[in-house]
Amino acid sequence: MRVLIIEDDPVSAKVIAAAIKADNVLLEPCDNGEDGLELAKLYDFDIAIVDLGLPDMDGFTLVRRMRNAQIKIPVIVVTATDDQQQKINALLSGADDYVTKPFDPAELSARLQAIVRRSKGLADSLVQIGRMTINLHARNVEIDGQPLHVTAKEYSILELLALRKGMTLSKETFLDHLYGGMDEPEQKIIDVFICKLRKKIAAIAPDAHNIQTVWGHGYVMKETPLDQRGVAEDGAEFVRVRAMDEDLEAILESELAREKGPGRITEVDKLLLALLP
């Protein structure tokens, strides 16, 4: 999950960050409305937290400008102003919730998670996709009731795929949510993460693989696994699914050969495996 915090008071920004910080949450702080608006236009955030008293514009104006610019991410207004009319104005401007300072950190975190879930069409924190269950609150994954042991980044990938089930996500999108522009590795590392996840899933249930490759575009999570030997047509695109018994290195080499051409894979490429946590 990636969160945009638009708050000019450093202390308040730190309190908000501490309340919602988790291993799979990336925070993007901003201290004025204009910069916040530009960030919301440029990057793919899951939610924005906005203060009403910004130095260059009030929060009402910022939210209205976001909505006028067709920025549809959910917005929580967090402010020290406990006024009923202010709350009404915030909601009418396009905000999804209004939280008054001082706030309970657990409540803010719960509100944030609930709003993000609803924005993705989910009723609760348990996301069921085929035989896989992802608990967005506990941040764990099960297949047929058995725990799937994943790293923080692997969980973030599964969460992103689950929240956008049926949507093809590019490698740029994964990198944006995993690293937020900070020390991003090469795009092919996403192929390595996906390969690792597929092998972990296959170790529990070989026929429970829901992460599918959309060649030239990225990856998508579907409700029903495809026949691993087949090719399925999804609209105008073809989704090809690799067999689960392939060796991880062979899968990586196949991905690299597709991008670079046969015979151009270097030892440095193979050492990308060492980047995995």
PDB file of C-alpha atoms in Angstrom:
ATOM      1  CA  MET A   1       0.000   0.000   0.000  1.00  0.00           C
ATOM      2  CA  ARG A   2       1.250   3.480  -0.865  1.00  0.00           C
ATOM      3  CA  VAL A   3       0.024   6.486   1.134  1.00  0.00           C
ATOM      4  CA  LEU A   4       0.364  10.188   0.314  1.00  0.00           C
ATOM      5  CA  ILE A   5       0.534  12.408   3.438  1.00  0.00           C
ATOM      6  CA  ILE A   6      -0.094  16.115   2.760  1.00  0.00           C
ATOM      7  CA  GLU A   7       0.681  17.813   6.075  1.00  0.00           C
ATOM      8  CA  ASP A   8       2.796  20.919   6.721  1.00  0.00           C
ATOM      9  CA  ASP A   9       3.356  20.357  10.444  1.00  0.00           C
ATOM     10  CA  PRO A  10       6.376  18.013  10.866  1.00  0.00           C
ATOM     11  CA  VAL A  11       5.203  16.751  14.253  1.00  0.00           C
ATOM     12  CA  SER A  12       1.723  15.883  12.969  1.00  0.00           C
ATOM     13  CA  ALA A  13       3.221  14.233   9.891  1.00  0.00           C
ATOM     14  CA  LYS A  14       5.400  12.027  12.102  1.00  0.00           C
ATOM     15  CA  VAL A  15       2.443  11.092  14.315  1.00  0.00           C
ATOM     16  CA  ILE A  16       0.372  10.123  11.265  1.00  0.00           C
ATOM     17  CA  ALA A  17       3.267   8.164   9.797  1.00  0.00           C
ATOM     18  CA  ALA A  18       3.826   6.291  13.059  1.00  0.00           C
ATOM     19  CA  ALA A  19       0.119   5.398  13.251  1.00  0.00           C
ATOM     20  CA  ILE A  20      -0.046   3.769   9.816  1.00  0.00           C
ATOM     21  CA  LYS A  21       3.529   2.631   9.278  1.00  0.00           C
ATOM     22  CA  ALA A  22       3.929  -1.068   8.514  1.00  0.00           C
ATOM     23  CA  ASP A  23       6.318  -3.240   6.554  1.00  0.00           C
ATOM     24  CA  ASN A  24       4.122  -3.130   3.469  1.00  0.00           C
ATOM     25  CA  VAL A  25       3.150   0.575   3.668  1.00  0.00           C
ATOM     26  CA  LEU A  26       5.154   3.163   1.735  1.00  0.00           C
ATOM     27  CA  LEU A  27       4.693   6.767   2.847  1.00  0.00           C
ATOM     28  CA  GLU A  28       5.166   9.826   0.642  1.00  0.00           C
ATOM     29  CA  PRO A  29       5.213  13.024   2.760  1.00  0.00           C
ATOM     30  CA  CYS A  30       4.434  16.444   1.311  1.00  0.00           C
ATOM     31  CA  ASP A  31       4.077  19.806   3.093  1.00  0.00           C
ATOM     32  CA  ASN A  32       1.916  21.836   0.680  1.00  0.00           C
ATOM     33  CA  GLY A  33      -1.132  21.461  -1.521  1.00  0.00           C
ATOM     34  CA  GLU A  34       0.399  22.193  -4.946  1.00  0.00           C
ATOM     35  CA  ASP A  35       3.123  19.575  -4.573  1.00  0.00           C
ATOM     36  CA  GLY A  36       0.614  17.119  -3.153  1.00  0.00           C
ATOM     37  CA  LEU A  37      -1.659  17.622  -6.142  1.00  0.00           C
ATOM     38  CA  GLU A  38       1.201  17.012  -8.585  1.00  0.00           C
ATOM     39  CA  LEU A  39       2.288  13.873  -6.735  1.00  0.00           C
ATOM     40  CA  ALA A  40      -1.279  12.545  -6.816  1.00  0.00           C
ATOM     41  CA  LYS A  41      -1.379  13.134 -10.578  1.00  0.00           C
ATOM     42  CA  LEU A  42       1.951  11.476 -11.263  1.00  0.00           C
ATOM     43  CA  TYR A  43       1.953   8.443  -8.979  1.00  0.00           C
ATOM     44  CA  ASP A  44      -0.349   5.583  -8.137  1.00  0.00           C
ATOM     45  CA  PHE A  45      -1.344   6.019  -4.474  1.00  0.00           C
ATOM     46  CA  ASP A  46      -3.874   3.891  -2.619  1.00  0.00           C
ATOM     47  CA  ILE A  47      -5.025   6.742  -0.362  1.00  0.00           C
ATOM     48  CA  ALA A  48      -4.170  10.324   0.626  1.00  0.00           C
ATOM     49  CA  ILE A  49      -4.238  11.887   4.098  1.00  0.00           C
ATOM     50  CA  VAL A  50      -4.811  15.646   3.900  1.00  0.00           C
ATOM     51  CA  ASP A  51      -4.568  18.395   6.522  1.00  0.00           C
ATOM     52  CA  LEU A  52      -7.042  21.286   6.240  1.00  0.00           C
ATOM     53  CA  GLY A  53      -4.589  24.046   7.189  1.00  0.00           C
ATOM     54  CA  LEU A  54      -1.994  23.896   4.422  1.00  0.00           C
ATOM     55  CA  PRO A  55       0.225  26.933   3.756  1.00  0.00           C
ATOM     56  CA  ASP A  56      -0.788  27.499   0.128  1.00  0.00           C
ATOM     57  CA  MET A  57      -4.449  26.392   0.105  1.00  0.00           C
ATOM     58  CA  ASP A  58      -7.006  24.891   2.441  1.00  0.00           C
ATOM     59  CA  GLY A  59      -7.706  21.185   2.386  1.00  0.00           C
ATOM     60  CA  PHE A  60     -11.200  21.700   0.918  1.00  0.00           C
ATOM     61  CA  THR A  61      -9.719  23.378  -2.156  1.00  0.00           C
ATOM     62  CA  LEU A  62      -7.081  20.676  -2.528  1.00  0.00           C
ATOM     63  CA  VAL A  63      -9.622  17.846  -2.410  1.00  0.00           C
ATOM     64  CA  ARG A  64     -11.897  19.634  -4.903  1.00  0.00           C
ATOM     65  CA  ARG A  65      -8.963  20.148  -7.270  1.00  0.00           C
ATOM     66  CA  MET A  66      -8.042  16.482  -6.952  1.00  0.00           C
ATOM     67  CA  ARG A  67     -11.567  15.445  -7.866  1.00  0.00           C
ATOM     68  CA  ASN A  68     -11.753  17.963 -10.724  1.00  0.00           C
ATOM     69  CA  ALA A  69      -8.496  16.494 -12.053  1.00  0.00           C
ATOM     70  CA  GLN A  70     -10.132  13.023 -11.998  1.00  0.00           C
ATOM     71  CA  ILE A  71      -7.859  11.823  -9.203  1.00  0.00           C
ATOM     72  CA  LYS A  72     -10.027   9.136  -7.660  1.00  0.00           C
ATOM     73  CA  ILE A  73      -7.866   7.910  -4.791  1.00  0.00           C
ATOM     74  CA  PRO A  74      -9.641   7.974  -1.407  1.00  0.00           C
ATOM     75  CA  VAL A  75      -8.924  10.934   0.878  1.00  0.00           C
ATOM     76  CA  ILE A  76      -8.970  11.154   4.673  1.00  0.00           C
ATOM     77  CA  VAL A  77      -8.976  14.665   6.098  1.00  0.00           C
ATOM     78  CA  VAL A  78      -7.035  14.821   9.385  1.00  0.00           C
ATOM     79  CA  THR A  79      -7.244  18.137  11.227  1.00  0.00           C
ATOM     80  CA  ALA A  80      -7.401  19.745  14.660  1.00  0.00           C
ATOM     81  CA  THR A  81     -10.664  21.510  13.758  1.00  0.00           C
ATOM     82  CA  ASP A  82     -13.543  19.715  15.460  1.00  0.00           C
ATOM     83  CA  ASP A  83     -16.373  21.586  13.794  1.00  0.00           C
ATOM     84  CA  GLN A  84     -19.468  19.934  12.358  1.00  0.00           C
ATOM     85  CA  GLN A  85     -19.719  22.281   9.382  1.00  0.00           C
ATOM     86  CA  GLN A  86     -16.053  21.702   8.570  1.00  0.00           C
ATOM     87  CA  LYS A  87     -16.683  17.954   8.495  1.00  0.00           C
ATOM     88  CA  ILE A  88     -19.654  18.452   6.191  1.00  0.00           C
ATOM     89  CA  ASN A  89     -17.633  20.723   3.906  1.00  0.00           C
ATOM     90  CA  ALA A  90     -14.793  18.211   3.727  1.00  0.00           C
ATOM     91  CA  LEU A  91     -17.116  15.388   2.744  1.00  0.00           C
ATOM     92  CA  LEU A  92     -18.958  17.543   0.212  1.00  0.00           C
ATOM     93  CA  SER A  93     -15.610  18.542  -1.290  1.00  0.00           C
ATOM     94  CA  GLY A  94     -14.914  14.896  -2.076  1.00  0.00           C
ATOM     95  CA  ALA A  95     -13.181  13.532   1.034  1.00  0.00           C
ATOM     96  CA  ASP A  96     -14.048  10.016   2.157  1.00  0.00           C
ATOM     97  CA  ASP A  97     -13.531  10.475   5.896  1.00  0.00           C
ATOM     98  CA  TYR A  98     -12.721  13.104   8.533  1.00  0.00           C
ATOM     99  CA  VAL A  99     -10.541  12.449  11.574  1.00  0.00           C
ATOM    100  CA  THR A 100      -9.950  14.988  14.350  1.00  0.00           C
ATOM    101  CA  LYS A 101      -6.616  15.474  16.122  1.00  0.00           C
ATOM    102  CA  PRO A 102      -5.622  14.158  18.548  1.00  0.00           C
ATOM    103  CA  PHE A 103      -6.632  10.758  17.213  1.00  0.00           C
ATOM    104  CA  ASP A 104      -6.157   7.201  18.331  1.00  0.00           C
ATOM    105  CA  PRO A 105      -3.435   5.668  16.109  1.00  0.00           C
ATOM    106  CA  ALA A 106      -5.201   2.298  15.938  1.00  0.00           C
ATOM    107  CA  GLU A 107      -8.432   3.995  14.862  1.00  0.00           C
ATOM    108  CA  LEU A 108      -6.713   5.971  12.101  1.00  0.00           C
ATOM    109  CA  SER A 109      -5.013   2.819  10.827  1.00  0.00           C
ATOM    110  CA  ALA A 110      -8.311   0.902  10.893  1.00  0.00           C
ATOM    111  CA  ARG A 111     -10.159   3.704   9.074  1.00  0.00           C
ATOM    112  CA  LEU A 112      -7.441   3.874   6.433  1.00  0.00           C
ATOM    113  CA  GLN A 113      -7.536   0.126   5.805  1.00  0.00           C
ATOM    114  CA  ALA A 114     -11.342   0.086   5.664  1.00  0.00           C
ATOM    115  CA  ILE A 115     -11.489   2.940   3.145  1.00  0.00           C
ATOM    116  CA  VAL A 116      -8.854   1.347   0.912  1.00  0.00           C
ATOM    117  CA  ARG A 117     -10.727  -1.972   1.034  1.00  0.00           C
ATOM    118  CA  ARG A 118     -14.020  -0.333   0.089  1.00  0.00           C
ATOM    119  CA  SER A 119     -12.370   1.584  -2.734  1.00  0.00           C
ATOM    120  CA  LYS A 120     -11.283  -1.780  -4.163  1.00  0.00           C
ATOM    121  CA  GLY A 121     -14.756  -3.275  -3.749  1.00  0.00           C
ATOM    122  CA  LEU A 122     -13.897  -5.441  -0.721  1.00  0.00           C
ATOM    123  CA  ALA A 123     -16.276  -5.882   2.194  1.00  0.00           C
ATOM    124  CA  ASP A 124     -13.757  -7.010   4.825  1.00  0.00           C
ATOM    125  CA  SER A 125     -10.069  -7.620   5.400  1.00  0.00           C
ATOM    126  CA  LEU A 126     -10.140 -11.221   4.109  1.00  0.00           C
ATOM    127  CA  VAL A 127      -9.594 -11.438   0.360  1.00  0.00           C
ATOM    128  CA  GLN A 128     -10.423 -14.836  -1.109  1.00  0.00           C
ATOM    129  CA  ILE A 129      -8.960 -15.557  -4.537  1.00  0.00           C
ATOM    130  CA  GLY A 130      -9.424 -19.154  -5.570  1.00  0.00           C
ATOM    131  CA  ARG A 131      -7.848 -21.267  -2.825  1.00  0.00           C
ATOM    132  CA  MET A 132      -5.747 -18.378  -1.519  1.00  0.00           C
ATOM    133  CA  THR A 133      -6.833 -16.205   1.429  1.00  0.00           C
ATOM    134  CA  ILE A 134      -5.065 -12.900   2.056  1.00  0.00           C
ATOM    135  CA  ASN A 135      -5.680 -11.222   5.414  1.00  0.00           C
ATOM    136  CA  LEU A 136      -5.083  -7.519   4.821  1.00  0.00           C
ATOM    137  CA  HIS A 137      -5.262  -6.711   8.542  1.00  0.00           C
ATOM    138  CA  ALA A 138      -2.952  -9.457   9.843  1.00  0.00           C
ATOM    139  CA  ARG A 139      -0.858  -9.275   6.651  1.00  0.00           C
ATOM    140  CA  ASN A 140      -0.617 -13.005   6.159  1.00  0.00           C
ATOM    141  CA  VAL A 141      -1.534 -15.490   3.437  1.00  0.00           C
ATOM    142  CA  GLU A 142      -3.017 -18.975   3.515  1.00  0.00           C
ATOM    143  CA  ILE A 143      -3.731 -21.598   0.876  1.00  0.00           C
ATOM    144  CA  ASP A 144      -6.354 -24.171   1.834  1.00  0.00           C
ATOM    145  CA  GLY A 145      -5.800 -23.122   5.446  1.00  0.00           C
ATOM    146  CA  GLN A 146      -2.039 -23.662   5.316  1.00  0.00           C
ATOM    147  CA  PRO A 147       0.226 -20.648   5.941  1.00  0.00           C
ATOM    148  CA  LEU A 148       2.158 -19.360   2.961  1.00  0.00           C
ATOM    149  CA  HIS A 149       5.417 -18.025   4.372  1.00  0.00           C
ATOM    150  CA  VAL A 150       6.376 -14.906   2.447  1.00  0.00           C
ATOM    151  CA  THR A 151       8.748 -11.990   2.923  1.00  0.00           C
ATOM    152  CA  ALA A 152       7.497  -8.439   3.377  1.00  0.00           C
ATOM    153  CA  LYS A 153       8.058  -7.622  -0.297  1.00  0.00           C
ATOM    154  CA  GLU A 154       6.438 -10.864  -1.459  1.00  0.00           C
ATOM    155  CA  TYR A 155       3.410 -10.049   0.688  1.00  0.00           C
ATOM    156  CA  SER A 156       3.272  -6.549  -0.790  1.00  0.00           C
ATOM    157  CA  ILE A 157       3.196  -8.038  -4.285  1.00  0.00           C
ATOM    158  CA  LEU A 158       0.372 -10.421  -3.365  1.00  0.00           C
ATOM    159  CA  GLU A 159      -1.572  -7.629  -1.650  1.00  0.00           C
ATOM    160  CA  LEU A 160      -1.239  -5.361  -4.687  1.00  0.00           C
ATOM    161  CA  LEU A 161      -2.331  -8.135  -7.046  1.00  0.00           C
ATOM    162  CA  ALA A 162      -5.260  -9.043  -4.795  1.00  0.00           C
ATOM    163  CA  LEU A 163      -6.497  -5.462  -4.350  1.00  0.00           C
ATOM    164  CA  ARG A 164      -6.425  -5.080  -8.134  1.00  0.00           C
ATOM    165  CA  LYS A 165      -7.619  -8.539  -9.019  1.00  0.00           C
ATOM    166  CA  GLY A 166      -8.190  -8.945 -12.735  1.00  0.00           C
ATOM    167  CA  MET A 167      -6.083  -5.886 -13.629  1.00  0.00           C
ATOM    168  CA  THR A 168      -2.789  -6.291 -15.463  1.00  0.00           C
ATOM    169  CA  LEU A 169      -0.072  -4.534 -13.455  1.00  0.00           C
ATOM    170  CA  SER A 170       3.171  -3.415 -15.043  1.00  0.00           C
ATOM    171  CA  LYS A 171       6.581  -3.966 -13.521  1.00  0.00           C
ATOM    172  CA  GLU A 172       6.802  -0.196 -13.046  1.00  0.00           C
ATOM    173  CA  THR A 173       3.698  -0.365 -10.832  1.00  0.00           C
ATOM    174  CA  PHE A 174       5.238  -3.090  -8.679  1.00  0.00           C
ATOM    175  CA  LEU A 175       8.511  -1.177  -8.309  1.00  0.00           C
ATOM    176  CA  ASP A 176       6.600   1.986  -7.413  1.00  0.00           C
ATOM    177  CA  HIS A 177       4.728   0.215  -4.605  1.00  0.00           C
ATOM    178  CA  LEU A 178       7.718  -1.777  -3.357  1.00  0.00           C
ATOM    179  CA  TYR A 179      10.360   0.942  -3.381  1.00  0.00           C
ATOM    180  CA  GLY A 180       8.571   4.276  -3.912  1.00  0.00           C
ATOM    181  CA  GLY A 181      11.359   5.599  -6.142  1.00  0.00           C
ATOM    182  CA  MET A 182      14.059   4.929  -3.519  1.00  0.00           C
ATOM    183  CA  ASP A 183      16.994   2.767  -4.674  1.00  0.00           C
ATOM    184  CA  GLU A 184      14.862   0.899  -7.189  1.00  0.00           C
ATOM    185  CA  PRO A 185      16.556  -2.157  -8.750  1.00  0.00           C
ATOM    186  CA  GLU A 186      16.080  -3.197 -12.370  1.00  0.00           C
ATOM    187  CA  GLN A 187      12.600  -4.169 -13.490  1.00  0.00           C
ATOM    188  CA  LYS A 188      13.554  -7.807 -13.975  1.00  0.00           C
ATOM    189  CA  ILE A 189      13.739  -8.220 -10.187  1.00  0.00           C
ATOM    190  CA  ILE A 190       9.918  -8.318 -10.281  1.00  0.00           C
ATOM    191  CA  ASP A 191      10.155 -11.448 -12.442  1.00  0.00           C
ATOM    192  CA  VAL A 192      12.344 -12.998  -9.753  1.00  0.00           C
ATOM    193  CA  PHE A 193       9.885 -12.137  -6.966  1.00  0.00           C
ATOM    194  CA  ILE A 194       7.002 -13.582  -8.989  1.00  0.00           C
ATOM    195  CA  CYS A 195       8.951 -16.761  -9.703  1.00  0.00           C
ATOM    196  CA  LYS A 196       9.719 -17.191  -6.008  1.00  0.00           C
ATOM    197  CA  LEU A 197       6.058 -16.693  -5.113  1.00  0.00           C
ATOM    198  CA  ARG A 198       4.913 -19.213  -7.708  1.00  0.00           C
ATOM    199  CA  LYS A 199       7.293 -21.832  -6.338  1.00  0.00           C
ATOM    200  CA  LYS A 200       6.133 -21.227  -2.753  1.00  0.00           C
ATOM    201  CA  ILE A 201       2.493 -21.516  -3.806  1.00  0.00           C
ATOM    202  CA  ALA A 202       3.207 -24.662  -5.815  1.00  0.00           C
ATOM    203  CA  ALA A 203       4.935 -26.273  -2.816  1.00  0.00           C
ATOM    204  CA  ILE A 204       1.598 -26.160  -0.962  1.00  0.00           C
ATOM    205  CA  ALA A 205      -0.841 -26.673  -3.831  1.00  0.00           C
ATOM    206  CA  PRO A 206       0.502 -27.134  -7.382  1.00  0.00           C
ATOM    207  CA  ASP A 207      -2.858 -26.317  -8.963  1.00  0.00           C
ATOM    208  CA  ALA A 208      -3.545 -23.154  -6.901  1.00  0.00           C
ATOM    209  CA  HIS A 209      -1.409 -20.830  -9.035  1.00  0.00           C
ATOM    210  CA  ASN A 210      -3.338 -17.627  -9.784  1.00  0.00           C
ATOM    211  CA  ILE A 211      -0.543 -15.227 -10.788  1.00  0.00           C
ATOM    212  CA  GLN A 212      -0.469 -15.088 -14.555  1.00  0.00           C
ATOM    213  CA  THR A 213       1.938 -13.478 -16.995  1.00  0.00           C
ATOM    214  CA  VAL A 214       0.622 -11.055 -19.594  1.00  0.00           C
ATOM    215  CA  TRP A 215       3.467 -10.986 -22.068  1.00  0.00           C
ATOM    216  CA  GLY A 216       4.814  -7.530 -22.756  1.00  0.00           C
ATOM    217  CA  HIS A 217       2.581  -5.959 -20.088  1.00  0.00           C
ATOM    218  CA  GLY A 218       3.130  -7.446 -16.628  1.00  0.00           C
ATOM    219  CA  TYR A 219       1.235  -9.727 -14.268  1.00  0.00           C
ATOM    220  CA  VAL A 220      -2.374 -10.274 -13.248  1.00  0.00           C
ATOM    221  CA  MET A 221      -4.109 -12.289 -10.516  1.00  0.00           C
ATOM    222  CA  LYS A 222      -7.163 -14.192 -11.681  1.00  0.00           C
ATOM    223  CA  GLU A 223      -9.891 -15.883  -9.652  1.00  0.00           C
ATOM    224  CA  THR A 224      -9.478 -19.240 -11.376  1.00  0.00           C
ATOM    225  CA  PRO A 225      -6.069 -20.717 -12.216  1.00  0.00           C
ATOM    226  CA  LEU A 226      -5.465 -21.532 -15.866  1.00  0.00           C
ATOM    227  CA  ASP A 227      -4.297 -24.916 -17.067  1.00  0.00           C
ATOM    228  CA  GLN A 228      -0.556 -24.599 -16.641  1.00  0.00           C
ATOM    229  CA  ARG A 229       0.008 -26.245 -20.038  1.00  0.00           C
ATOM    230  CA  GLY A 230      -2.416 -24.049 -21.910  1.00  0.00           C
ATOM    231  CA  VAL A 231      -2.794 -20.589 -23.334  1.00  0.00           C
ATOM    232  CA  ALA A 232      -5.849 -18.525 -22.461  1.00  0.00           C
ATOM    233  CA  GLU A 233      -7.270 -15.571 -24.299  1.00  0.00           C
ATOM    234  CA  ASP A 234      -8.188 -12.610 -22.075  1.00  0.00           C
ATOM    235  CA  GLY A 235      -9.867 -10.041 -24.290  1.00  0.00           C
ATOM    236  CA  ALA A 236      -7.301  -9.025 -26.907  1.00  0.00           C
ATOM    237  CA  GLU A 237      -4.360 -10.269 -24.833  1.00  0.00           C
ATOM    238  CA  PHE A 238      -2.938 -13.726 -24.414  1.00  0.00           C
ATOM    239  CA  VAL A 239      -1.952 -14.882 -20.959  1.00  0.00           C
ATOM    240  CA  ARG A 240       0.659 -17.631 -20.849  1.00  0.00           C
ATOM    241  CA  VAL A 241       1.271 -19.566 -17.662  1.00  0.00           C
ATOM    242  CA  ARG A 242       4.523 -21.320 -16.906  1.00  0.00           C
ATOM    243  CA  ALA A 243       4.702 -24.844 -15.537  1.00  0.00           C
ATOM    244  CA  MET A 244       5.352 -24.902 -11.815  1.00  0.00           C
ATOM    245  CA  ASP A 245       8.015 -27.591 -11.910  1.00  0.00           C
ATOM    246  CA  GLU A 246      10.515 -25.398 -13.782  1.00  0.00           C
ATOM    247  CA  ASP A 247      13.721 -24.539 -11.983  1.00  0.00           C
ATOM    248  CA  LEU A 248      13.792 -20.947 -10.659  1.00  0.00           C
ATOM    249  CA  GLU A 249      17.021 -20.112 -12.455  1.00  0.00           C
ATOM    250  CA  ALA A 250      15.641 -21.458 -15.715  1.00  0.00           C
ATOM    251  CA  ILE A 251      12.590 -19.261 -15.303  1.00  0.00           C
ATOM    252  CA  LEU A 252      14.770 -16.204 -14.713  1.00  0.00           C
ATOM    253  CA  GLU A 253      16.910 -17.022 -17.746  1.00  0.00           C
ATOM    254  CA  SER A 254      13.767 -17.390 -19.846  1.00  0.00           C
ATOM    255  CA  GLU A 255      12.554 -13.952 -18.733  1.00  0.00           C
ATOM    256  CA  LEU A 256      15.933 -12.401 -19.476  1.00  0.00           C
ATOM    257  CA  ALA A 257      16.226 -14.099 -22.862  1.00  0.00           C
ATOM    258  CA  ARG A 258      12.837 -12.693 -23.801  1.00  0.00           C
ATOM    259  CA  GLU A 259      13.993  -9.173 -22.916  1.00  0.00           C
ATOM    260  CA  LYS A 260      17.621  -9.312 -24.120  1.00  0.00           C
ATOM    261  CA  GLY A 261      17.656 -11.996 -26.778  1.00  0.00           C
ATOM    262  CA  PRO A 262      19.266 -15.465 -26.664  1.00  0.00           C
ATOM    263  CA  GLY A 263      22.911 -15.577 -25.718  1.00  0.00           C
ATOM    264  CA  ARG A 264      22.963 -12.114 -24.116  1.00  0.00           C
ATOM    265  CA  ILE A 265      22.325 -13.147 -20.508  1.00  0.00           C
ATOM    266  CA  THR A 266      25.188 -12.182 -18.210  1.00  0.00           C
ATOM    267  CA  GLU A 267      26.350 -13.547 -14.905  1.00  0.00           C
ATOM    268  CA  VAL A 268      25.292 -10.210 -13.378  1.00  0.00           C
ATOM    269  CA  ASP A 269      21.725 -10.955 -14.439  1.00  0.00           C
ATOM    270  CA  LYS A 270      21.809 -14.276 -12.663  1.00  0.00           C
ATOM    271  CA  LEU A 271      23.181 -12.629  -9.535  1.00  0.00           C
ATOM    272  CA  LEU A 272      19.906 -10.709  -9.257  1.00  0.00           C
ATOM    273  CA  LEU A 273      18.692 -13.747  -7.341  1.00  0.00           C
ATOM    274  CA  ALA A 274      20.986 -12.639  -4.528  1.00  0.00           C
ATOM    275  CA  LEU A 275      18.969  -9.438  -4.164  1.00  0.00           C
ATOM    276  CA  LEU A 276      16.030 -11.356  -2.787  1.00  0.00           C
ATOM    277  CA  PRO A 277      15.471 -10.906   0.962  1.00  0.00           C
TER     278      PRO A 277
END
